[in-house]
């Protein structure tokens, strides 16, 4: 697990930096900086609107006595998308926008749910429920 995290935190920034350098060569430094700023601002606005929508849905589900599991997963994905968009880089921006756009977020959410269910069935994730009465 530690090795995967080291790869994640070294390879992705290197790829992002390489992409920024290449894009900068083709469109110029100022245009590249403008692209990074515009994607950051657009992503922040999108994350804010999507986040407030999810919070409203969570409140509605809780008021109806339902557990908001899907909404919580989407909320976490929106937060991850916003964090990725704050990180300068084109690769992280693409992934960040994918987490913020409802259609692609839905695809990621379904994949994540299947992945987590398979881990639970294999016993790799211990699930314990505590019910307060």
PDB file of C-alpha atoms in Angstrom:
ATOM      1  CA  UNK A   1       0.000   0.000   0.000  1.00  0.00           C
ATOM      2  CA  UNK A   2       2.804   2.416   0.858  1.00  0.00           C
ATOM      3  CA  UNK A   3       4.485   1.653  -2.462  1.00  0.00           C
ATOM      4  CA  UNK A   4       1.255   2.478  -4.337  1.00  0.00           C
ATOM      5  CA  UNK A   5       0.949   5.786  -2.495  1.00  0.00           C
ATOM      6  CA  UNK A   6       4.547   6.668  -3.297  1.00  0.00           C
ATOM      7  CA  UNK A   7       3.889   5.919  -6.963  1.00  0.00           C
ATOM      8  CA  UNK A   8       0.667   7.926  -6.865  1.00  0.00           C
ATOM      9  CA  UNK A   9       2.304  10.980  -5.335  1.00  0.00           C
ATOM     10  CA  UNK A  10       5.358  10.886  -7.607  1.00  0.00           C
ATOM     11  CA  UNK A  11       4.177   9.650 -10.992  1.00  0.00           C
ATOM     12  CA  UNK A  12       0.992  11.704 -11.316  1.00  0.00           C
ATOM     13  CA  UNK A  13       2.721  15.033 -10.551  1.00  0.00           C
ATOM     14  CA  UNK A  14       5.527  14.137 -12.978  1.00  0.00           C
ATOM     15  CA  UNK A  15       3.037  13.321 -15.731  1.00  0.00           C
ATOM     16  CA  UNK A  16       1.118  16.528 -14.996  1.00  0.00           C
ATOM     17  CA  UNK A  17       4.306  18.576 -15.073  1.00  0.00           C
ATOM     18  CA  UNK A  18       5.377  16.957 -18.347  1.00  0.00           C
ATOM     19  CA  UNK A  19       1.979  17.696 -19.894  1.00  0.00           C
ATOM     20  CA  UNK A  20       2.115  21.323 -18.743  1.00  0.00           C
ATOM     21  CA  UNK A  21       5.588  21.741 -20.235  1.00  0.00           C
ATOM     22  CA  UNK A  22       4.504  20.217 -23.551  1.00  0.00           C
ATOM     23  CA  UNK A  23       1.329  22.295 -23.705  1.00  0.00           C
ATOM     24  CA  UNK A  24       3.368  25.372 -22.796  1.00  0.00           C
ATOM     25  CA  UNK A  25       5.688  24.674 -25.737  1.00  0.00           C
ATOM     26  CA  UNK A  26       2.741  24.548 -28.131  1.00  0.00           C
ATOM     27  CA  UNK A  27       0.458  27.331 -26.894  1.00  0.00           C
ATOM     28  CA  UNK A  28       2.835  29.464 -24.847  1.00  0.00           C
ATOM     29  CA  UNK A  29       3.443  29.972 -21.149  1.00  0.00           C
ATOM     30  CA  UNK A  30       0.780  32.641 -20.587  1.00  0.00           C
ATOM     31  CA  UNK A  31      -1.901  30.609 -22.369  1.00  0.00           C
ATOM     32  CA  UNK A  32      -0.971  27.539 -20.332  1.00  0.00           C
ATOM     33  CA  UNK A  33      -1.230  29.535 -17.106  1.00  0.00           C
ATOM     34  CA  UNK A  34      -4.592  30.873 -18.301  1.00  0.00           C
ATOM     35  CA  UNK A  35      -5.830  27.315 -18.963  1.00  0.00           C
ATOM     36  CA  UNK A  36      -4.791  26.235 -15.458  1.00  0.00           C
ATOM     37  CA  UNK A  37      -6.501  29.267 -13.893  1.00  0.00           C
ATOM     38  CA  UNK A  38      -9.706  28.873 -15.931  1.00  0.00           C
ATOM     39  CA  UNK A  39     -10.003  25.173 -15.129  1.00  0.00           C
ATOM     40  CA  UNK A  40      -9.421  25.916 -11.447  1.00  0.00           C
ATOM     41  CA  UNK A  41     -12.061  28.654 -11.322  1.00  0.00           C
ATOM     42  CA  UNK A  42     -14.564  26.683 -13.413  1.00  0.00           C
ATOM     43  CA  UNK A  43     -13.964  23.584 -11.323  1.00  0.00           C
ATOM     44  CA  UNK A  44     -14.447  25.479  -8.071  1.00  0.00           C
ATOM     45  CA  UNK A  45     -17.767  26.882  -9.296  1.00  0.00           C
ATOM     46  CA  UNK A  46     -18.907  23.473 -10.517  1.00  0.00           C
ATOM     47  CA  UNK A  47     -17.811  21.790  -7.288  1.00  0.00           C
ATOM     48  CA  UNK A  48     -19.716  24.381  -5.263  1.00  0.00           C
ATOM     49  CA  UNK A  49     -22.959  23.954  -7.204  1.00  0.00           C
ATOM     50  CA  UNK A  50     -22.716  20.153  -7.297  1.00  0.00           C
ATOM     51  CA  UNK A  51     -21.752  20.048  -3.617  1.00  0.00           C
ATOM     52  CA  UNK A  52     -24.744  22.114  -2.531  1.00  0.00           C
ATOM     53  CA  UNK A  53     -26.996  19.868  -4.628  1.00  0.00           C
ATOM     54  CA  UNK A  54     -25.640  16.747  -2.932  1.00  0.00           C
ATOM     55  CA  UNK A  55     -25.994  18.324   0.532  1.00  0.00           C
ATOM     56  CA  UNK A  56     -29.646  19.087  -0.209  1.00  0.00           C
ATOM     57  CA  UNK A  57     -30.188  15.509  -1.373  1.00  0.00           C
ATOM     58  CA  UNK A  58     -28.525  14.131   1.782  1.00  0.00           C
ATOM     59  CA  UNK A  59     -30.766  16.327   3.953  1.00  0.00           C
ATOM     60  CA  UNK A  60     -33.869  15.149   2.056  1.00  0.00           C
ATOM     61  CA  UNK A  61     -32.904  11.492   2.390  1.00  0.00           C
ATOM     62  CA  UNK A  62     -32.191  11.861   6.107  1.00  0.00           C
ATOM     63  CA  UNK A  63     -35.489  13.676   6.700  1.00  0.00           C
ATOM     64  CA  UNK A  64     -37.261  10.741   5.028  1.00  0.00           C
ATOM     65  CA  UNK A  65     -35.455   8.289   7.307  1.00  0.00           C
ATOM     66  CA  UNK A  66     -33.208   6.891   4.551  1.00  0.00           C
ATOM     67  CA  UNK A  67     -29.481   6.325   4.739  1.00  0.00           C
ATOM     68  CA  UNK A  68     -27.829   8.539   2.119  1.00  0.00           C
ATOM     69  CA  UNK A  69     -25.187   6.030   0.998  1.00  0.00           C
ATOM     70  CA  UNK A  70     -25.170   6.919  -2.710  1.00  0.00           C
ATOM     71  CA  UNK A  71     -25.286  10.619  -1.930  1.00  0.00           C
ATOM     72  CA  UNK A  72     -22.389  10.310   0.501  1.00  0.00           C
ATOM     73  CA  UNK A  73     -20.305   8.511  -2.115  1.00  0.00           C
ATOM     74  CA  UNK A  74     -21.111  11.255  -4.612  1.00  0.00           C
ATOM     75  CA  UNK A  75     -20.241  13.892  -2.027  1.00  0.00           C
ATOM     76  CA  UNK A  76     -16.848  12.315  -1.473  1.00  0.00           C
ATOM     77  CA  UNK A  77     -16.295  12.184  -5.228  1.00  0.00           C
ATOM     78  CA  UNK A  78     -17.205  15.868  -5.571  1.00  0.00           C
ATOM     79  CA  UNK A  79     -14.744  16.732  -2.821  1.00  0.00           C
ATOM     80  CA  UNK A  80     -12.050  14.641  -4.545  1.00  0.00           C
ATOM     81  CA  UNK A  81     -12.856  16.321  -7.859  1.00  0.00           C
ATOM     82  CA  UNK A  82     -12.546  19.760  -6.308  1.00  0.00           C
ATOM     83  CA  UNK A  83      -9.202  18.830  -4.750  1.00  0.00           C
ATOM     84  CA  UNK A  84      -7.946  17.514  -8.076  1.00  0.00           C
ATOM     85  CA  UNK A  85      -8.973  20.731  -9.821  1.00  0.00           C
ATOM     86  CA  UNK A  86      -7.141  22.845  -7.258  1.00  0.00           C
ATOM     87  CA  UNK A  87      -3.986  20.879  -8.065  1.00  0.00           C
ATOM     88  CA  UNK A  88      -2.330  22.478 -11.100  1.00  0.00           C
ATOM     89  CA  UNK A  89      -2.064  20.058 -13.984  1.00  0.00           C
ATOM     90  CA  UNK A  90      -3.997  18.808 -16.974  1.00  0.00           C
ATOM     91  CA  UNK A  91      -4.295  15.151 -16.001  1.00  0.00           C
ATOM     92  CA  UNK A  92      -5.652  16.004 -12.557  1.00  0.00           C
ATOM     93  CA  UNK A  93      -8.021  18.559 -14.129  1.00  0.00           C
ATOM     94  CA  UNK A  94      -9.481  15.957 -16.473  1.00  0.00           C
ATOM     95  CA  UNK A  95     -10.027  13.512 -13.613  1.00  0.00           C
ATOM     96  CA  UNK A  96     -11.387  16.301 -11.399  1.00  0.00           C
ATOM     97  CA  UNK A  97     -13.948  17.337 -14.008  1.00  0.00           C
ATOM     98  CA  UNK A  98     -14.901  13.682 -14.508  1.00  0.00           C
ATOM     99  CA  UNK A  99     -15.749  13.504 -10.788  1.00  0.00           C
ATOM    100  CA  UNK A 100     -17.823  16.700 -10.990  1.00  0.00           C
ATOM    101  CA  UNK A 101     -19.871  15.971 -14.113  1.00  0.00           C
ATOM    102  CA  UNK A 102     -22.962  13.983 -13.032  1.00  0.00           C
ATOM    103  CA  UNK A 103     -22.845  11.431 -15.881  1.00  0.00           C
ATOM    104  CA  UNK A 104     -19.213  10.424 -15.422  1.00  0.00           C
ATOM    105  CA  UNK A 105     -19.522  10.638 -11.628  1.00  0.00           C
ATOM    106  CA  UNK A 106     -22.392   8.126 -11.890  1.00  0.00           C
ATOM    107  CA  UNK A 107     -20.125   5.724 -13.826  1.00  0.00           C
ATOM    108  CA  UNK A 108     -17.322   6.086 -11.262  1.00  0.00           C
ATOM    109  CA  UNK A 109     -19.792   5.677  -8.387  1.00  0.00           C
ATOM    110  CA  UNK A 110     -21.159   2.415  -9.792  1.00  0.00           C
ATOM    111  CA  UNK A 111     -17.635   1.070 -10.326  1.00  0.00           C
ATOM    112  CA  UNK A 112     -16.653   2.076  -6.785  1.00  0.00           C
ATOM    113  CA  UNK A 113     -19.736   0.416  -5.296  1.00  0.00           C
ATOM    114  CA  UNK A 114     -19.018  -2.845  -7.145  1.00  0.00           C
ATOM    115  CA  UNK A 115     -15.380  -2.695  -6.070  1.00  0.00           C
ATOM    116  CA  UNK A 116     -16.257  -2.111  -2.416  1.00  0.00           C
ATOM    117  CA  UNK A 117     -18.917  -4.854  -2.439  1.00  0.00           C
ATOM    118  CA  UNK A 118     -16.421  -7.342  -3.851  1.00  0.00           C
ATOM    119  CA  UNK A 119     -13.917  -6.388  -1.121  1.00  0.00           C
ATOM    120  CA  UNK A 120     -16.601  -6.873   1.546  1.00  0.00           C
ATOM    121  CA  UNK A 121     -17.594 -10.275   0.120  1.00  0.00           C
ATOM    122  CA  UNK A 122     -13.961 -11.395   0.091  1.00  0.00           C
ATOM    123  CA  UNK A 123     -13.635 -10.337   3.709  1.00  0.00           C
ATOM    124  CA  UNK A 124     -10.986  -7.744   2.920  1.00  0.00           C
ATOM    125  CA  UNK A 125     -13.148  -5.015   4.453  1.00  0.00           C
ATOM    126  CA  UNK A 126     -14.698  -5.666   7.858  1.00  0.00           C
ATOM    127  CA  UNK A 127     -18.164  -4.176   8.066  1.00  0.00           C
ATOM    128  CA  UNK A 128     -19.698  -3.704  11.472  1.00  0.00           C
ATOM    129  CA  UNK A 129     -22.962  -1.965  12.103  1.00  0.00           C
ATOM    130  CA  UNK A 130     -23.758  -0.162  15.309  1.00  0.00           C
ATOM    131  CA  UNK A 131     -27.366   0.699  15.835  1.00  0.00           C
ATOM    132  CA  UNK A 132     -28.280   3.160  18.563  1.00  0.00           C
ATOM    133  CA  UNK A 133     -31.716   2.645  20.022  1.00  0.00           C
TER     134      UNK A 133
END
